[in-house]
PDB file of C-alpha atoms in Angstrom:
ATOM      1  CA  UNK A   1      15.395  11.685 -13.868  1.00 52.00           C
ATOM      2  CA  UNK A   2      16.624  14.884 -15.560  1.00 65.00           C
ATOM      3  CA  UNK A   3      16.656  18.090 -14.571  1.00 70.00           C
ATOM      4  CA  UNK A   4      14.290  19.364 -16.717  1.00 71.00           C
ATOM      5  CA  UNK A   5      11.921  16.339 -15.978  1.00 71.00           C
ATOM      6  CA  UNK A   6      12.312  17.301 -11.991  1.00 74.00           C
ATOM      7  CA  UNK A   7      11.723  20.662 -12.922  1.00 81.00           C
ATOM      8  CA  UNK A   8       8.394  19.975 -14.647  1.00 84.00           C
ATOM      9  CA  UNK A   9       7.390  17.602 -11.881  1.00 83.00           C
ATOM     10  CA  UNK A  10       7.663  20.080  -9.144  1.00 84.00           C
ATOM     11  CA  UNK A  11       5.833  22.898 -11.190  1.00 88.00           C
ATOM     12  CA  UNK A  12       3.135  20.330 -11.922  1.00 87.00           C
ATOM     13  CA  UNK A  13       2.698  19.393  -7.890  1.00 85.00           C
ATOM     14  CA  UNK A  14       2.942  23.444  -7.491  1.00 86.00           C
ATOM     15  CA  UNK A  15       0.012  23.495  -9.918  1.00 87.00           C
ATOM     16  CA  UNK A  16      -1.667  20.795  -8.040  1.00 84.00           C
ATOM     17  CA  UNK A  17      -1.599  22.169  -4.636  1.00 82.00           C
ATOM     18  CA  UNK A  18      -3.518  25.504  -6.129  1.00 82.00           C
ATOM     19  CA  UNK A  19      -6.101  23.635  -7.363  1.00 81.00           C
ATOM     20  CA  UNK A  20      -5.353  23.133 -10.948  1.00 84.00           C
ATOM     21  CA  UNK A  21      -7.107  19.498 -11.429  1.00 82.00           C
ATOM     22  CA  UNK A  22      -5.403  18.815 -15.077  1.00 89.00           C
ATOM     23  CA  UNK A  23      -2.023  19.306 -13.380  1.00 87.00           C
ATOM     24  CA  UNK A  24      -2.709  15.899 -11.492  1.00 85.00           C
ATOM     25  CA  UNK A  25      -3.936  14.276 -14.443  1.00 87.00           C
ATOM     26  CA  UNK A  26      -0.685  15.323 -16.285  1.00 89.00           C
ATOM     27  CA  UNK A  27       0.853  14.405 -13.082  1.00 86.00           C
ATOM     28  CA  UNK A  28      -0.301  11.229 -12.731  1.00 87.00           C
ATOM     29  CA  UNK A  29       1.719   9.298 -14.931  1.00 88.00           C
ATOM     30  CA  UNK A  30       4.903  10.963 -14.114  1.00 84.00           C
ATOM     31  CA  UNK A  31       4.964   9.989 -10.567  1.00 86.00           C
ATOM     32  CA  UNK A  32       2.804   6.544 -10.895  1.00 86.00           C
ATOM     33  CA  UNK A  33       6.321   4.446 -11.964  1.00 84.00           C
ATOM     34  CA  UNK A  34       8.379   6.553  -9.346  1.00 84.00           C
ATOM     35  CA  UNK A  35       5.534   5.487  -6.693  1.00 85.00           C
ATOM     36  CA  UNK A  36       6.039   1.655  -7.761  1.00 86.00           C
ATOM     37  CA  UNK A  37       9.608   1.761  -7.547  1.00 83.00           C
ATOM     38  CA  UNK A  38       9.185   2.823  -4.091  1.00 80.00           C
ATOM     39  CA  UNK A  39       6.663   0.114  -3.107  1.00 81.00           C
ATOM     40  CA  UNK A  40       9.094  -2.257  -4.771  1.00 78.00           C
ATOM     41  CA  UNK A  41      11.751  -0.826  -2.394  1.00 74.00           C
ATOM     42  CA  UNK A  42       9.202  -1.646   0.513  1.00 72.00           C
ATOM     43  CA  UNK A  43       8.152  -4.639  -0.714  1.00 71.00           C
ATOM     44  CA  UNK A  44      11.772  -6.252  -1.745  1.00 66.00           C
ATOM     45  CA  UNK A  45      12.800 -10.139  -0.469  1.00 53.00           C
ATOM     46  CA  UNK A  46       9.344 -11.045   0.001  1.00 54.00           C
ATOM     47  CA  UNK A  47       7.593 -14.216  -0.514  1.00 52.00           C
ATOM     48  CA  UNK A  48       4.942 -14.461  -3.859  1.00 54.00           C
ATOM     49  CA  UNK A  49       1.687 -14.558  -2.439  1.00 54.00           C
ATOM     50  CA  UNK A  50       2.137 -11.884   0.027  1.00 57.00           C
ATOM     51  CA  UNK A  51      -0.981 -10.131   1.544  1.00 56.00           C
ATOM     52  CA  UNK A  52      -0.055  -6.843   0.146  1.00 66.00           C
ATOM     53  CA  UNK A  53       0.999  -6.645  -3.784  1.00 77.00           C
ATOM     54  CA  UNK A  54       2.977  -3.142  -4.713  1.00 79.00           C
ATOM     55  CA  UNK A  55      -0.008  -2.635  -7.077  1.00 83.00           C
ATOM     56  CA  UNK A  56      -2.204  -2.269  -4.115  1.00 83.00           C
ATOM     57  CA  UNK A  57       0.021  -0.518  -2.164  1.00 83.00           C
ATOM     58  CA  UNK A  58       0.838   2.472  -4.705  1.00 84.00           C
ATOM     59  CA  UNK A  59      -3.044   2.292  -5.398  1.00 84.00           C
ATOM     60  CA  UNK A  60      -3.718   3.007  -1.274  1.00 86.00           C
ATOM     61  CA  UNK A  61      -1.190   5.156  -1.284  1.00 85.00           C
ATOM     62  CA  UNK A  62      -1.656   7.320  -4.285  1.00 84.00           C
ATOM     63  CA  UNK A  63      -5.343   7.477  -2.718  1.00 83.00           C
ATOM     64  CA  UNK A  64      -4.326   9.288   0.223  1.00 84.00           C
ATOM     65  CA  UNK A  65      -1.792  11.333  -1.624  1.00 82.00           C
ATOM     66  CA  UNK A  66      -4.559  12.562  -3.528  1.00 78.00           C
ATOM     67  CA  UNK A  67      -6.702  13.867  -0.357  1.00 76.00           C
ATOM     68  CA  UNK A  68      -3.784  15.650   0.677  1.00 70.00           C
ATOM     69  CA  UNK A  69      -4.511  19.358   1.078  1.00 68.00           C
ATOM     70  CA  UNK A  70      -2.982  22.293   2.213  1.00 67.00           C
ATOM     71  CA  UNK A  71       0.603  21.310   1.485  1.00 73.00           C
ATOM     72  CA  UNK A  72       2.857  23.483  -0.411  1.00 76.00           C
ATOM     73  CA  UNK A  73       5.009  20.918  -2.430  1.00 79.00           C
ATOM     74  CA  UNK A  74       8.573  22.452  -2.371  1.00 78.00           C
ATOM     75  CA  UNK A  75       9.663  19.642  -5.172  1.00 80.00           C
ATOM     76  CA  UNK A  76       9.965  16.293  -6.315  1.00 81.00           C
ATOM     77  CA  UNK A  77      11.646  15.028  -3.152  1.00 82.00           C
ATOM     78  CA  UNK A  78       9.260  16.575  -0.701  1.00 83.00           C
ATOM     79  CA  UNK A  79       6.486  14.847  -2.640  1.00 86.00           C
ATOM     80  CA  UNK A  80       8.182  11.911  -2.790  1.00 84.00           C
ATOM     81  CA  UNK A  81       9.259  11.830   1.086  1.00 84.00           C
ATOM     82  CA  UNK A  82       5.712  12.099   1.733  1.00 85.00           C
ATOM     83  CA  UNK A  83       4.454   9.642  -0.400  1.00 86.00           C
ATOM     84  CA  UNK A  84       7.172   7.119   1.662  1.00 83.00           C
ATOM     85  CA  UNK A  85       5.697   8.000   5.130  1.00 83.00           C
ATOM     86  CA  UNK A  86       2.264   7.273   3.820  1.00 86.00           C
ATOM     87  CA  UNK A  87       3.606   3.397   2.419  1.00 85.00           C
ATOM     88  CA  UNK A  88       5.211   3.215   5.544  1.00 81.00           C
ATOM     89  CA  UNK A  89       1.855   4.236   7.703  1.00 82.00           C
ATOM     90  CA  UNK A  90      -0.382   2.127   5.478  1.00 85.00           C
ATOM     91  CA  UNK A  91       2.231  -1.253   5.857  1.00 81.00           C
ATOM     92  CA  UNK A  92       2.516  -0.563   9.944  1.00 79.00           C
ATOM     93  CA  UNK A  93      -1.136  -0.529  10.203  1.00 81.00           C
ATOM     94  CA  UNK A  94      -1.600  -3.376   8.478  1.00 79.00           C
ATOM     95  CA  UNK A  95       0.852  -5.415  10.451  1.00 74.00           C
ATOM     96  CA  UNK A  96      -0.191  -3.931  13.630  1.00 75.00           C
ATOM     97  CA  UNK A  97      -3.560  -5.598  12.486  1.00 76.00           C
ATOM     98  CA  UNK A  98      -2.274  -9.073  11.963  1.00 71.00           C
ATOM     99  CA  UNK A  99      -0.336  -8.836  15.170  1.00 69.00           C
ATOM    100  CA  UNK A 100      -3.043  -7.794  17.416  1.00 67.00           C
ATOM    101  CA  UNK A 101      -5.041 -10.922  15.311  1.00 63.00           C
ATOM    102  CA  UNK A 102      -2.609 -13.072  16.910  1.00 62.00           C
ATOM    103  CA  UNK A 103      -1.220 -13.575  19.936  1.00 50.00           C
ATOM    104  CA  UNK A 104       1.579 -12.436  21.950  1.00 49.00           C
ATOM    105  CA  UNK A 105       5.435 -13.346  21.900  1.00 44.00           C
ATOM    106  CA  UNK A 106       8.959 -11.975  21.757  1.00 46.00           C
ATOM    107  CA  UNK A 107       9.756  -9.487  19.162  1.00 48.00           C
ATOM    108  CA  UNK A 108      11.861 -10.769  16.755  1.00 50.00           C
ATOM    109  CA  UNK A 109      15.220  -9.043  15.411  1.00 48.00           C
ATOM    110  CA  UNK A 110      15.049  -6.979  12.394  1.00 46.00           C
ATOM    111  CA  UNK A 111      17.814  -6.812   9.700  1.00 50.00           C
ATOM    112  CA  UNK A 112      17.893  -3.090   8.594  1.00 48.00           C
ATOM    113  CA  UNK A 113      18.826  -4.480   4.667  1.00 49.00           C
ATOM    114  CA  UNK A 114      15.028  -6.065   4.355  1.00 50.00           C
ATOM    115  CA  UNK A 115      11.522  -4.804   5.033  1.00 49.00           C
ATOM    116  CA  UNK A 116       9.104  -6.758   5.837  1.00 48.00           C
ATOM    117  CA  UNK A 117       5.479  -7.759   4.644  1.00 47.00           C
ATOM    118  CA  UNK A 118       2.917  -7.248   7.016  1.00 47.00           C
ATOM    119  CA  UNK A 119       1.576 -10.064   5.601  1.00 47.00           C
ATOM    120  CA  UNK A 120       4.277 -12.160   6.346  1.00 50.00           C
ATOM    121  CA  UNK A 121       5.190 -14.010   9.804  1.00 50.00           C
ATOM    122  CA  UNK A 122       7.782 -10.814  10.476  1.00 62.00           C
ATOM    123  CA  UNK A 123       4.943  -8.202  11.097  1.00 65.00           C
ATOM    124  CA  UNK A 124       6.208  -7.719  14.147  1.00 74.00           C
ATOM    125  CA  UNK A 125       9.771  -6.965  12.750  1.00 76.00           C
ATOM    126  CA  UNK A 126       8.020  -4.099  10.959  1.00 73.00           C
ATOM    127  CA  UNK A 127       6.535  -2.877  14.204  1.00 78.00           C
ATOM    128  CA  UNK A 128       9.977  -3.219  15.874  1.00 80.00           C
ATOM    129  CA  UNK A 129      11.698  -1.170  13.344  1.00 81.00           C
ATOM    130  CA  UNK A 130       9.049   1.593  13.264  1.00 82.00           C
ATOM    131  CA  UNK A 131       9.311   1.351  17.170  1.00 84.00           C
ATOM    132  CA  UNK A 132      13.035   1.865  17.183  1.00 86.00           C
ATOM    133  CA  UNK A 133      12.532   4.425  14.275  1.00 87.00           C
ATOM    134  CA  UNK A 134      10.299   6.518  16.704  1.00 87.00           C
ATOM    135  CA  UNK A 135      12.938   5.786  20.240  1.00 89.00           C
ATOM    136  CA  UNK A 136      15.305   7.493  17.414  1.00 90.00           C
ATOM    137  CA  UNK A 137      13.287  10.483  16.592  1.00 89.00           C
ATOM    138  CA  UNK A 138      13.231  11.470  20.300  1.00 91.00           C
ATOM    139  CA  UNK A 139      16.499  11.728  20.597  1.00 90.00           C
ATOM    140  CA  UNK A 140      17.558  13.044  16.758  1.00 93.00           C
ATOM    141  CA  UNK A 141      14.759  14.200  14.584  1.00 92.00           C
ATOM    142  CA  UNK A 142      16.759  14.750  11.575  1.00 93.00           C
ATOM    143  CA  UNK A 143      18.312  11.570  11.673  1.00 93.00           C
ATOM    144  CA  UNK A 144      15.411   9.258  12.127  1.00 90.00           C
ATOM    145  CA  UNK A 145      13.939  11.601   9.099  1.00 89.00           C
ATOM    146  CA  UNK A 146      17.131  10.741   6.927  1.00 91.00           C
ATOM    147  CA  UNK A 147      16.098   6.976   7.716  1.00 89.00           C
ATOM    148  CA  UNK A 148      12.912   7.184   6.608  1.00 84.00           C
ATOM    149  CA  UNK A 149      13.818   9.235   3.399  1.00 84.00           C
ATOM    150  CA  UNK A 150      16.684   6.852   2.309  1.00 86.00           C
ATOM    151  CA  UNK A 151      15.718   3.957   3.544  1.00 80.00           C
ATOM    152  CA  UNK A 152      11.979   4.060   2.951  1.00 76.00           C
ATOM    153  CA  UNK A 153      11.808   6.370   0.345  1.00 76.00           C
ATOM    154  CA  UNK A 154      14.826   5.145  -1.517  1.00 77.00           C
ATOM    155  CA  UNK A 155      15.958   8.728  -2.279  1.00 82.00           C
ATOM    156  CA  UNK A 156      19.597   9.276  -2.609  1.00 87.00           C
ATOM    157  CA  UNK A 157      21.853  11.043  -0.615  1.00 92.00           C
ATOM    158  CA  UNK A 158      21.724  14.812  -2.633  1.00 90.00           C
ATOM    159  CA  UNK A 159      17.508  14.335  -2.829  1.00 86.00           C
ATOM    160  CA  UNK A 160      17.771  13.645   0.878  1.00 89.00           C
ATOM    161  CA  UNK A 161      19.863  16.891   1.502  1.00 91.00           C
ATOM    162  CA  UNK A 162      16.916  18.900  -0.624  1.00 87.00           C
ATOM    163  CA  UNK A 163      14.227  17.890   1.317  1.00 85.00           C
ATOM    164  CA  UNK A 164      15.989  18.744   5.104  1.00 89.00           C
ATOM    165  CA  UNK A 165      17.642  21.533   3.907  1.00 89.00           C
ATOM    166  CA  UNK A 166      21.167  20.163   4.918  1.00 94.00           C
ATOM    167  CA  UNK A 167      24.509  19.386   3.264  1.00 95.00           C
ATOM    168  CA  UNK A 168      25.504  15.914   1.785  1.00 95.00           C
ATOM    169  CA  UNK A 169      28.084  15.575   4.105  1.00 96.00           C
ATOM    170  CA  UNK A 170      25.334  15.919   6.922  1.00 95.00           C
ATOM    171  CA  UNK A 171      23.304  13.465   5.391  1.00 95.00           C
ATOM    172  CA  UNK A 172      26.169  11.268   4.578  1.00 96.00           C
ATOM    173  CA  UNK A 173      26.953  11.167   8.544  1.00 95.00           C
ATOM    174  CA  UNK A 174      23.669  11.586   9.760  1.00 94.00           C
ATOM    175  CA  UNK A 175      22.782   8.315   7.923  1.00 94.00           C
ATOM    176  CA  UNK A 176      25.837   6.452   9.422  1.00 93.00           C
ATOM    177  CA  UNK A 177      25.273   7.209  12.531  1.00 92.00           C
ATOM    178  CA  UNK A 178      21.561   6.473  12.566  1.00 91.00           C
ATOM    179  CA  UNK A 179      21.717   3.112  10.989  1.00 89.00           C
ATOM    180  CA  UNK A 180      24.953   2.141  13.765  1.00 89.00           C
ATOM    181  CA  UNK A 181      22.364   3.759  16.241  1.00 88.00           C
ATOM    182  CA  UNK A 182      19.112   1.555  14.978  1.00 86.00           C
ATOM    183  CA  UNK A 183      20.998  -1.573  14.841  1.00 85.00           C
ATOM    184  CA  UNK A 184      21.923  -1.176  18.569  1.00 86.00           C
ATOM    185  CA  UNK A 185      18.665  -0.720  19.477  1.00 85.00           C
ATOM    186  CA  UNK A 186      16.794  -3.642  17.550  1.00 82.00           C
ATOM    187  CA  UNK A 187      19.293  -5.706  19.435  1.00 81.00           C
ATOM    188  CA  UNK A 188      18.413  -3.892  22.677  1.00 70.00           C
ATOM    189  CA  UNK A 189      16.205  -1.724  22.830  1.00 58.00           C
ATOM    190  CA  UNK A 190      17.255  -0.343  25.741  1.00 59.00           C
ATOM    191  CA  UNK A 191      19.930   0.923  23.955  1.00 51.00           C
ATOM    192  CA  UNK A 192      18.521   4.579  22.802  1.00 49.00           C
ATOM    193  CA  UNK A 193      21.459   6.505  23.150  1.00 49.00           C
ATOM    194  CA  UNK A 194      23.073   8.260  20.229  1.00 47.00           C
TER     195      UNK A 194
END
């Protein structure tokens, strides 16, 4: 996206957030294909047929991004990082669901390259990750936060720096380290050291 285009996103969500309602509808279809392209992102390597399309999951999402209030976008990124925690909230309850509908067993593994559908037989890999995601944010905040913004939100490594206020070179490591540091711990989780 150009500059220009980022610019006039953020003063749109600025807009937005002090109650100018055409802002959102000029919004709207500015951040509706960047909101699928995440959902793609969570959704990627899965089966046809899932439970959850991307449709429905920007839908749900965009929803709840909507009833958002008292939030004081700071740009693009910020919106966008928040929009990823909400996908990632609304596919963990959902597989928390489906677990709970079934019973008990060993967690399974989770490869770090591939989220899972909630849908799918690897809920509980979702839950796993999002369990080792939290271990992680007890120990480093800021890393498990670069996690969830690269990895879940898909932003790159300069967007990432903007919304935590850090250098690229801090993100750069930060990310290194945290994906080493989650990969020890979904193979044991009683790993949690960084």
């Amino acid at each position: 996206m150009r500059q220009a285009e980022c610019s006039e996103t953020t003063q749109l969500l600025r807009a937005w957030a002090s109650g100018d309602r055409s802002a959102l509808d000029r919004l709207t279809p500015r951040i509706y294909g960047e909101l699928r392209r995440m959902a793609g992102h969570f959704m990627r390597d899965e089966r046809p047929g899932r439970t959850v399309q991307t449709t429905a999951l920007v839908h749900e999402a965009y929803l709840k991004l909507i009833d958002v209030t008292n939030v004081d976008w700071q740009h693009r990124a910020h919106f966008f990082a928040i929009a990823a925690q909400i996908m990632r909230h609304i596919l963990l309850d959902l597989a928390r669901r489906r677990v709970a509908a079934k019973r008990g067993g060993a967690s399974p593994r989770l490869n770090l390259a591939e989220v899972p559908d909630p849908g799918s037989g690897r809920a509980r890999e979702l839950i796993a990750l999002d369990d080792a995601l939290n271990a992680l944010a007890e120990v480093d905040p800021r890393k498990a936060r670069v996690i969830e913004l690269r990895f879940f939100a898909g932003l790159n490594v300069e967007e990432t720096a903007e919304v935590l206020q850090v250098s690229q070179d801090t993100v750069k490591r930060d990310w290194k380290l945290a994906r080493a540091w989650l990969s020890a711990e979904l193979r044991d989780p009683q790993h949690g050291k960084l």
